[in-house]
Amino acid sequence: MSQKKQQMQVEQKVPENVAKKTQRDTKLRDAVAKRRTERLAANKTRRAQWEKSAQAYEAEYKAADKSLVDNLRKAKTEGGFYVPAEAKLILVVRIRGINTLNPQVRQTLRLLKLRQLHNAAFVRVNKATIEMIRKVEPYVTYGYPSRTVIKNLVYKRGYAKINGQRIPITNNNVIEQSLGKVGIHSVEDLIHEITTVGPHFKEANRFLWAFKLRGPRGGFIAKRRSFINQGDWGNREDLINDLVKRMI
């Protein structure tokens, strides 16, 4: 009986095609797991770098604010005046539409990325940009944005311009893929470059799509009068921040 049972027990071999498929699937599964582990480790390292950069920027901002207050107090104590450095950045907001637009004005507005009503864009202060703003001054209002307003615009209304498309900035990878080559890897890096008008301001500003704002809460006063004449268009200096906060 035992010999018959041994004869009945036939050795079962796995088919060759099944064995190859199992081996291939195991190799692919291991490769995917390895890539996932490497990706998670790289993301953890990058998040640590982004957090470290954000903390460094915050310390830099606090030091700059403290220096400004100290200089003002020192000048007041000595009976003098302290004149802060001139602004290097302007925020321009378009407040009028397309009716009765001169072709030169329309072209200048396009160069400033102000194609639509209530568009806003950052502009570096130099002779060329000042001349461009003066040419379209009756159609825009502008001023010197604060750090808080810049941050709110990027976080709440910021979109990237990638291959001519308007892409929402949902994570830092969107920024790193386009601006990583110039040392801008996160939203905080982008905000710092815009705020300080750094060496790569041109690339950072070109990366941003024009901000699409809404009409200000409470409305405008008089679009056809200048700001210094109780109107809206023209230079508001620091008061541009109050307007933009009502439009975000």
PDB file of C-alpha atoms in Angstrom:
ATOM      1  CA  MET A   1       0.000   0.000   0.000  1.00  0.00           C
ATOM      2  CA  SER A   2       2.758   2.445   0.888  1.00  0.00           C
ATOM      3  CA  GLN A   3       4.466   1.879  -2.469  1.00  0.00           C
ATOM      4  CA  LYS A   4       1.222   2.616  -4.311  1.00  0.00           C
ATOM      5  CA  LYS A   5       0.746   5.863  -2.377  1.00  0.00           C
ATOM      6  CA  GLN A   6       4.259   6.958  -3.247  1.00  0.00           C
ATOM      7  CA  GLN A   7       3.617   6.243  -6.899  1.00  0.00           C
ATOM      8  CA  MET A   8       0.388   8.258  -6.765  1.00  0.00           C
ATOM      9  CA  GLN A   9       2.123  11.240  -5.292  1.00  0.00           C
ATOM     10  CA  VAL A  10       3.321  12.994  -8.381  1.00  0.00           C
ATOM     11  CA  GLU A  11       5.715  15.863  -7.986  1.00  0.00           C
ATOM     12  CA  GLN A  12       3.892  19.066  -8.953  1.00  0.00           C
ATOM     13  CA  LYS A  13       6.075  21.485 -10.910  1.00  0.00           C
ATOM     14  CA  VAL A  14       5.227  25.166 -11.475  1.00  0.00           C
ATOM     15  CA  PRO A  15       4.854  25.985 -15.173  1.00  0.00           C
ATOM     16  CA  GLU A  16       7.743  27.948 -16.593  1.00  0.00           C
ATOM     17  CA  ASN A  17       5.633  30.899 -17.762  1.00  0.00           C
ATOM     18  CA  VAL A  18       4.020  31.208 -14.312  1.00  0.00           C
ATOM     19  CA  ALA A  19       7.416  31.134 -12.607  1.00  0.00           C
ATOM     20  CA  LYS A  20       8.763  33.841 -14.919  1.00  0.00           C
ATOM     21  CA  LYS A  21       5.686  35.998 -14.330  1.00  0.00           C
ATOM     22  CA  THR A  22       6.005  35.609 -10.553  1.00  0.00           C
ATOM     23  CA  GLN A  23       9.692  36.489 -10.687  1.00  0.00           C
ATOM     24  CA  ARG A  24       9.007  39.522 -12.843  1.00  0.00           C
ATOM     25  CA  ASP A  25       6.168  40.755 -10.595  1.00  0.00           C
ATOM     26  CA  THR A  26       8.347  40.353  -7.513  1.00  0.00           C
ATOM     27  CA  LYS A  27      11.150  42.368  -9.103  1.00  0.00           C
ATOM     28  CA  LEU A  28       8.747  45.154 -10.161  1.00  0.00           C
ATOM     29  CA  ARG A  29       7.130  45.230  -6.722  1.00  0.00           C
ATOM     30  CA  ASP A  30      10.513  45.547  -5.032  1.00  0.00           C
ATOM     31  CA  ALA A  31      11.537  48.350  -7.429  1.00  0.00           C
ATOM     32  CA  VAL A  32       8.314  50.274  -6.761  1.00  0.00           C
ATOM     33  CA  ALA A  33       8.754  49.882  -3.002  1.00  0.00           C
ATOM     34  CA  LYS A  34      12.364  51.062  -3.248  1.00  0.00           C
ATOM     35  CA  ARG A  35      11.416  54.135  -5.292  1.00  0.00           C
ATOM     36  CA  ARG A  36       8.615  54.943  -2.854  1.00  0.00           C
ATOM     37  CA  THR A  37      10.998  54.726   0.103  1.00  0.00           C
ATOM     38  CA  GLU A  38      13.534  56.952  -1.648  1.00  0.00           C
ATOM     39  CA  ARG A  39      10.820  59.450  -2.607  1.00  0.00           C
ATOM     40  CA  LEU A  40       9.501  59.657   0.954  1.00  0.00           C
ATOM     41  CA  ALA A  41      13.007  60.184   2.305  1.00  0.00           C
ATOM     42  CA  ALA A  42      13.710  62.906  -0.277  1.00  0.00           C
ATOM     43  CA  ASN A  43      10.397  64.630   0.503  1.00  0.00           C
ATOM     44  CA  LYS A  44      11.184  64.573   4.203  1.00  0.00           C
ATOM     45  CA  THR A  45      14.574  66.168   3.561  1.00  0.00           C
ATOM     46  CA  ARG A  46      13.060  68.830   1.305  1.00  0.00           C
ATOM     47  CA  ARG A  47      10.338  69.654   3.829  1.00  0.00           C
ATOM     48  CA  ALA A  48      13.005  70.144   6.477  1.00  0.00           C
ATOM     49  CA  GLN A  49      14.911  72.487   4.141  1.00  0.00           C
ATOM     50  CA  TRP A  50      11.746  74.460   3.331  1.00  0.00           C
ATOM     51  CA  GLU A  51      10.940  74.846   7.016  1.00  0.00           C
ATOM     52  CA  LYS A  52      14.497  75.947   7.783  1.00  0.00           C
ATOM     53  CA  SER A  53      14.379  78.534   4.989  1.00  0.00           C
ATOM     54  CA  ALA A  54      11.022  79.860   6.218  1.00  0.00           C
ATOM     55  CA  GLN A  55      12.404  80.287   9.736  1.00  0.00           C
ATOM     56  CA  ALA A  56      15.466  82.099   8.379  1.00  0.00           C
ATOM     57  CA  TYR A  57      13.266  84.468   6.356  1.00  0.00           C
ATOM     58  CA  GLU A  58      11.078  85.161   9.387  1.00  0.00           C
ATOM     59  CA  ALA A  59      14.151  86.018  11.455  1.00  0.00           C
ATOM     60  CA  GLU A  60      15.369  88.302   8.646  1.00  0.00           C
ATOM     61  CA  TYR A  61      12.008  90.106   8.505  1.00  0.00           C
ATOM     62  CA  LYS A  62      11.926  90.592  12.276  1.00  0.00           C
ATOM     63  CA  ALA A  63      15.489  91.952  12.246  1.00  0.00           C
ATOM     64  CA  ALA A  64      14.593  94.413   9.462  1.00  0.00           C
ATOM     65  CA  ASP A  65      11.504  95.617  11.360  1.00  0.00           C
ATOM     66  CA  LYS A  66      13.500  96.004  14.563  1.00  0.00           C
ATOM     67  CA  SER A  67      16.217  97.941  12.731  1.00  0.00           C
ATOM     68  CA  LEU A  68      13.607 100.326  11.293  1.00  0.00           C
ATOM     69  CA  VAL A  69      12.053 100.966  14.717  1.00  0.00           C
ATOM     70  CA  ASP A  70      15.473 101.481  16.326  1.00  0.00           C
ATOM     71  CA  ASN A  71      16.490 103.986  13.644  1.00  0.00           C
ATOM     72  CA  LEU A  72      13.238 105.926  14.046  1.00  0.00           C
ATOM     73  CA  ARG A  73      13.638 106.066  17.806  1.00  0.00           C
ATOM     74  CA  LYS A  74      17.270 107.106  17.541  1.00  0.00           C
ATOM     75  CA  ALA A  75      16.425 109.909  15.115  1.00  0.00           C
ATOM     76  CA  LYS A  76      13.610 111.104  17.368  1.00  0.00           C
ATOM     77  CA  THR A  77      15.879 111.085  20.410  1.00  0.00           C
ATOM     78  CA  GLU A  78      18.541 113.089  18.608  1.00  0.00           C
ATOM     79  CA  GLY A  79      15.966 115.541  17.278  1.00  0.00           C
ATOM     80  CA  GLY A  80      16.487 114.550  13.662  1.00  0.00           C
ATOM     81  CA  PHE A  81      14.680 112.638  10.952  1.00  0.00           C
ATOM     82  CA  TYR A  82      15.091 109.141   9.587  1.00  0.00           C
ATOM     83  CA  VAL A  83      14.239 108.604   5.932  1.00  0.00           C
ATOM     84  CA  PRO A  84      13.714 104.921   5.048  1.00  0.00           C
ATOM     85  CA  ALA A  85      15.154 103.526   1.838  1.00  0.00           C
ATOM     86  CA  GLU A  86      13.121 104.050  -1.300  1.00  0.00           C
ATOM     87  CA  ALA A  87      10.767 101.253  -2.264  1.00  0.00           C
ATOM     88  CA  LYS A  88      12.070  98.798  -4.844  1.00  0.00           C
ATOM     89  CA  LEU A  89       8.723  97.165  -5.609  1.00  0.00           C
ATOM     90  CA  ILE A  90       5.408  98.497  -6.906  1.00  0.00           C
ATOM     91  CA  LEU A  91       2.052  96.743  -7.029  1.00  0.00           C
ATOM     92  CA  VAL A  92      -0.063  97.933  -9.971  1.00  0.00           C
ATOM     93  CA  VAL A  93      -3.836  97.318 -10.109  1.00  0.00           C
ATOM     94  CA  ARG A  94      -5.937  97.970 -13.202  1.00  0.00           C
ATOM     95  CA  ILE A  95      -9.175  99.794 -12.348  1.00  0.00           C
ATOM     96  CA  ARG A  96     -10.630 100.625 -15.789  1.00  0.00           C
ATOM     97  CA  GLY A  97     -11.821  98.461 -18.677  1.00  0.00           C
ATOM     98  CA  ILE A  98     -11.167  98.431 -22.407  1.00  0.00           C
ATOM     99  CA  ASN A  99     -13.515 101.157 -23.629  1.00  0.00           C
ATOM    100  CA  THR A 100     -11.848 104.045 -25.526  1.00  0.00           C
ATOM    101  CA  LEU A 101      -8.374 102.620 -24.960  1.00  0.00           C
ATOM    102  CA  ASN A 102      -5.506 104.017 -26.981  1.00  0.00           C
ATOM    103  CA  PRO A 103      -3.536 101.235 -28.753  1.00  0.00           C
ATOM    104  CA  GLN A 104      -0.305 102.366 -27.078  1.00  0.00           C
ATOM    105  CA  VAL A 105      -2.005 102.283 -23.689  1.00  0.00           C
ATOM    106  CA  ARG A 106      -3.399  98.825 -24.409  1.00  0.00           C
ATOM    107  CA  GLN A 107       0.047  97.545 -25.380  1.00  0.00           C
ATOM    108  CA  THR A 108       1.636  99.023 -22.249  1.00  0.00           C
ATOM    109  CA  LEU A 109      -1.012  97.412 -20.056  1.00  0.00           C
ATOM    110  CA  ARG A 110      -0.237  94.070 -21.689  1.00  0.00           C
ATOM    111  CA  LEU A 111       3.457  94.529 -20.980  1.00  0.00           C
ATOM    112  CA  LEU A 112       2.550  95.119 -17.338  1.00  0.00           C
ATOM    113  CA  LYS A 113       0.458  91.883 -17.378  1.00  0.00           C
ATOM    114  CA  LEU A 114      -2.733  93.899 -16.828  1.00  0.00           C
ATOM    115  CA  ARG A 115      -4.945  92.494 -19.578  1.00  0.00           C
ATOM    116  CA  GLN A 116      -8.218  92.515 -17.636  1.00  0.00           C
ATOM    117  CA  LEU A 117     -10.080  94.699 -15.191  1.00  0.00           C
ATOM    118  CA  HIS A 118      -8.909  94.274 -11.574  1.00  0.00           C
ATOM    119  CA  ASN A 119      -5.720  92.492 -12.600  1.00  0.00           C
ATOM    120  CA  ALA A 120      -2.733  93.161 -10.360  1.00  0.00           C
ATOM    121  CA  ALA A 121       0.988  92.604 -10.920  1.00  0.00           C
ATOM    122  CA  PHE A 122       4.329  93.317  -9.281  1.00  0.00           C
ATOM    123  CA  VAL A 123       6.741  95.713 -10.997  1.00  0.00           C
ATOM    124  CA  ARG A 124      10.363  96.431 -10.171  1.00  0.00           C
ATOM    125  CA  VAL A 125      11.065 100.146  -9.702  1.00  0.00           C
ATOM    126  CA  ASN A 126      13.341 101.564 -12.385  1.00  0.00           C
ATOM    127  CA  LYS A 127      13.237 104.332 -14.960  1.00  0.00           C
ATOM    128  CA  ALA A 128      11.630 102.197 -17.681  1.00  0.00           C
ATOM    129  CA  THR A 129       8.810 100.861 -15.502  1.00  0.00           C
ATOM    130  CA  ILE A 130       8.081 104.295 -14.040  1.00  0.00           C
ATOM    131  CA  GLU A 131       7.691 105.688 -17.563  1.00  0.00           C
ATOM    132  CA  MET A 132       5.369 102.810 -18.477  1.00  0.00           C
ATOM    133  CA  ILE A 133       3.202 103.388 -15.405  1.00  0.00           C
ATOM    134  CA  ARG A 134       2.974 107.117 -16.140  1.00  0.00           C
ATOM    135  CA  LYS A 135       1.737 106.331 -19.643  1.00  0.00           C
ATOM    136  CA  VAL A 136      -1.182 104.267 -18.281  1.00  0.00           C
ATOM    137  CA  GLU A 137      -1.652 106.116 -14.996  1.00  0.00           C
ATOM    138  CA  PRO A 138      -5.328 107.135 -15.576  1.00  0.00           C
ATOM    139  CA  TYR A 139      -6.216 103.447 -15.928  1.00  0.00           C
ATOM    140  CA  VAL A 140      -4.375 102.006 -12.920  1.00  0.00           C
ATOM    141  CA  THR A 141      -3.677 102.622  -9.282  1.00  0.00           C
ATOM    142  CA  TYR A 142      -0.410 101.610  -7.674  1.00  0.00           C
ATOM    143  CA  GLY A 143       1.680 101.795  -4.556  1.00  0.00           C
ATOM    144  CA  TYR A 144       4.189 100.034  -2.354  1.00  0.00           C
ATOM    145  CA  PRO A 145       2.881  96.673  -1.079  1.00  0.00           C
ATOM    146  CA  SER A 146       3.618  95.453   2.416  1.00  0.00           C
ATOM    147  CA  ARG A 147       5.064  92.055   3.156  1.00  0.00           C
ATOM    148  CA  THR A 148       1.685  90.858   4.465  1.00  0.00           C
ATOM    149  CA  VAL A 149      -0.131  91.867   1.281  1.00  0.00           C
ATOM    150  CA  ILE A 150       2.474  90.143  -0.904  1.00  0.00           C
ATOM    151  CA  LYS A 151       2.114  86.964   1.129  1.00  0.00           C
ATOM    152  CA  ASN A 152      -1.687  87.043   0.985  1.00  0.00           C
ATOM    153  CA  LEU A 153      -1.680  87.615  -2.766  1.00  0.00           C
ATOM    154  CA  VAL A 154       0.618  84.655  -3.424  1.00  0.00           C
ATOM    155  CA  TYR A 155      -1.179  82.306  -1.044  1.00  0.00           C
ATOM    156  CA  LYS A 156      -4.768  83.288  -1.841  1.00  0.00           C
ATOM    157  CA  ARG A 157      -4.629  84.469  -5.471  1.00  0.00           C
ATOM    158  CA  GLY A 158      -1.365  83.007  -6.728  1.00  0.00           C
ATOM    159  CA  TYR A 159      -1.279  81.023  -9.968  1.00  0.00           C
ATOM    160  CA  ALA A 160       1.722  79.878 -11.962  1.00  0.00           C
ATOM    161  CA  LYS A 161       2.308  80.436 -15.652  1.00  0.00           C
ATOM    162  CA  ILE A 162       3.652  77.150 -17.044  1.00  0.00           C
ATOM    163  CA  ASN A 163       3.805  76.606 -20.805  1.00  0.00           C
ATOM    164  CA  GLY A 164       1.269  79.386 -21.299  1.00  0.00           C
ATOM    165  CA  GLN A 165      -1.221  77.754 -18.940  1.00  0.00           C
ATOM    166  CA  ARG A 166      -2.640  79.081 -15.661  1.00  0.00           C
ATOM    167  CA  ILE A 167      -1.749  76.444 -13.067  1.00  0.00           C
ATOM    168  CA  PRO A 168      -2.789  76.722  -9.393  1.00  0.00           C
ATOM    169  CA  ILE A 169       0.095  76.676  -6.907  1.00  0.00           C
ATOM    170  CA  THR A 170      -1.116  73.712  -4.879  1.00  0.00           C
ATOM    171  CA  ASN A 171       2.277  72.588  -3.560  1.00  0.00           C
ATOM    172  CA  ASN A 172       5.952  73.455  -3.610  1.00  0.00           C
ATOM    173  CA  ASN A 173       6.705  70.941  -6.358  1.00  0.00           C
ATOM    174  CA  VAL A 174       5.036  73.245  -8.898  1.00  0.00           C
ATOM    175  CA  ILE A 175       7.487  75.983  -7.953  1.00  0.00           C
ATOM    176  CA  GLU A 176      10.527  73.728  -7.699  1.00  0.00           C
ATOM    177  CA  GLN A 177      10.057  72.270 -11.166  1.00  0.00           C
ATOM    178  CA  SER A 178      10.069  75.724 -12.781  1.00  0.00           C
ATOM    179  CA  LEU A 179      12.310  77.809 -10.492  1.00  0.00           C
ATOM    180  CA  GLY A 180      14.488  75.214  -8.766  1.00  0.00           C
ATOM    181  CA  LYS A 181      17.342  76.001 -11.154  1.00  0.00           C
ATOM    182  CA  VAL A 182      17.545  79.564  -9.765  1.00  0.00           C
ATOM    183  CA  GLY A 183      17.356  78.501  -6.120  1.00  0.00           C
ATOM    184  CA  ILE A 184      13.607  79.023  -5.532  1.00  0.00           C
ATOM    185  CA  HIS A 185      12.142  75.790  -4.185  1.00  0.00           C
ATOM    186  CA  SER A 186       9.104  76.760  -2.104  1.00  0.00           C
ATOM    187  CA  VAL A 187       6.377  79.358  -1.683  1.00  0.00           C
ATOM    188  CA  GLU A 188       8.372  81.089   1.041  1.00  0.00           C
ATOM    189  CA  ASP A 189      11.366  81.330  -1.300  1.00  0.00           C
ATOM    190  CA  LEU A 190       9.105  82.865  -3.939  1.00  0.00           C
ATOM    191  CA  ILE A 191       7.628  85.390  -1.492  1.00  0.00           C
ATOM    192  CA  HIS A 192      11.107  86.316  -0.212  1.00  0.00           C
ATOM    193  CA  GLU A 193      12.412  86.850  -3.744  1.00  0.00           C
ATOM    194  CA  ILE A 194       9.465  89.109  -4.604  1.00  0.00           C
ATOM    195  CA  THR A 195       9.573  91.028  -1.315  1.00  0.00           C
ATOM    196  CA  THR A 196      13.300  91.748  -1.409  1.00  0.00           C
ATOM    197  CA  VAL A 197      13.432  92.170  -5.228  1.00  0.00           C
ATOM    198  CA  GLY A 198      16.290  89.674  -5.287  1.00  0.00           C
ATOM    199  CA  PRO A 199      18.636  88.773  -8.144  1.00  0.00           C
ATOM    200  CA  HIS A 200      16.087  86.365  -9.636  1.00  0.00           C
ATOM    201  CA  PHE A 201      13.078  88.665  -9.322  1.00  0.00           C
ATOM    202  CA  LYS A 202      12.567  88.601 -13.092  1.00  0.00           C
ATOM    203  CA  GLU A 203      12.187  84.815 -13.193  1.00  0.00           C
ATOM    204  CA  ALA A 204       9.983  84.768 -10.093  1.00  0.00           C
ATOM    205  CA  ASN A 205       7.679  87.522 -11.366  1.00  0.00           C
ATOM    206  CA  ARG A 206       7.465  85.946 -14.820  1.00  0.00           C
ATOM    207  CA  PHE A 207       6.489  82.654 -13.168  1.00  0.00           C
ATOM    208  CA  LEU A 208       3.471  84.285 -11.497  1.00  0.00           C
ATOM    209  CA  TRP A 209       0.278  84.783 -13.472  1.00  0.00           C
ATOM    210  CA  ALA A 210      -1.351  88.195 -13.061  1.00  0.00           C
ATOM    211  CA  PHE A 211      -3.456  88.241  -9.899  1.00  0.00           C
ATOM    212  CA  LYS A 212      -7.185  88.254 -10.661  1.00  0.00           C
ATOM    213  CA  LEU A 213      -8.835  90.310  -7.936  1.00  0.00           C
ATOM    214  CA  ARG A 214     -12.483  91.148  -7.331  1.00  0.00           C
ATOM    215  CA  GLY A 215     -14.061  94.580  -7.044  1.00  0.00           C
ATOM    216  CA  PRO A 216     -13.201  96.219  -3.724  1.00  0.00           C
ATOM    217  CA  ARG A 217     -15.699  95.896  -0.894  1.00  0.00           C
ATOM    218  CA  GLY A 218     -17.426  99.255  -0.700  1.00  0.00           C
ATOM    219  CA  GLY A 219     -16.549 100.060  -4.305  1.00  0.00           C
ATOM    220  CA  PHE A 220     -14.346 102.757  -5.805  1.00  0.00           C
ATOM    221  CA  ILE A 221     -14.814 106.465  -5.127  1.00  0.00           C
ATOM    222  CA  ALA A 222     -14.281 108.048  -8.558  1.00  0.00           C
ATOM    223  CA  LYS A 223     -12.290 106.235 -11.226  1.00  0.00           C
ATOM    224  CA  ARG A 224     -11.962 109.312 -13.404  1.00  0.00           C
ATOM    225  CA  ARG A 225     -10.289 111.408 -10.713  1.00  0.00           C
ATOM    226  CA  SER A 226      -6.785 110.959  -9.367  1.00  0.00           C
ATOM    227  CA  PHE A 227      -6.171 109.724  -5.855  1.00  0.00           C
ATOM    228  CA  ILE A 228      -4.812 113.075  -4.695  1.00  0.00           C
ATOM    229  CA  ASN A 229      -8.079 114.659  -5.886  1.00  0.00           C
ATOM    230  CA  GLN A 230     -10.304 112.295  -3.879  1.00  0.00           C
ATOM    231  CA  GLY A 231     -10.404 109.798  -6.731  1.00  0.00           C
ATOM    232  CA  ASP A 232      -8.913 106.387  -7.428  1.00  0.00           C
ATOM    233  CA  TRP A 233      -6.253 106.322 -10.138  1.00  0.00           C
ATOM    234  CA  GLY A 234      -2.641 107.175  -9.492  1.00  0.00           C
ATOM    235  CA  ASN A 235      -0.062 106.654  -6.776  1.00  0.00           C
ATOM    236  CA  ARG A 236      -1.392 105.606  -3.360  1.00  0.00           C
ATOM    237  CA  GLU A 237       2.015 104.781  -1.852  1.00  0.00           C
ATOM    238  CA  ASP A 238       1.425 102.636   1.256  1.00  0.00           C
ATOM    239  CA  LEU A 239      -2.360 103.050   1.071  1.00  0.00           C
ATOM    240  CA  ILE A 240      -2.442 100.536  -1.791  1.00  0.00           C
ATOM    241  CA  ASN A 241      -2.424  97.874   0.919  1.00  0.00           C
ATOM    242  CA  ASP A 242      -5.858  98.941   2.222  1.00  0.00           C
ATOM    243  CA  LEU A 243      -7.344  98.742  -1.279  1.00  0.00           C
ATOM    244  CA  VAL A 244      -5.833  95.340  -2.093  1.00  0.00           C
ATOM    245  CA  LYS A 245      -7.037  93.881   1.213  1.00  0.00           C
ATOM    246  CA  ARG A 246     -10.585  94.797   0.137  1.00  0.00           C
ATOM    247  CA  MET A 247     -10.035  93.147  -3.246  1.00  0.00           C
ATOM    248  CA  ILE A 248      -8.490  89.826  -2.228  1.00  0.00           C
TER     249      ILE A 248
END
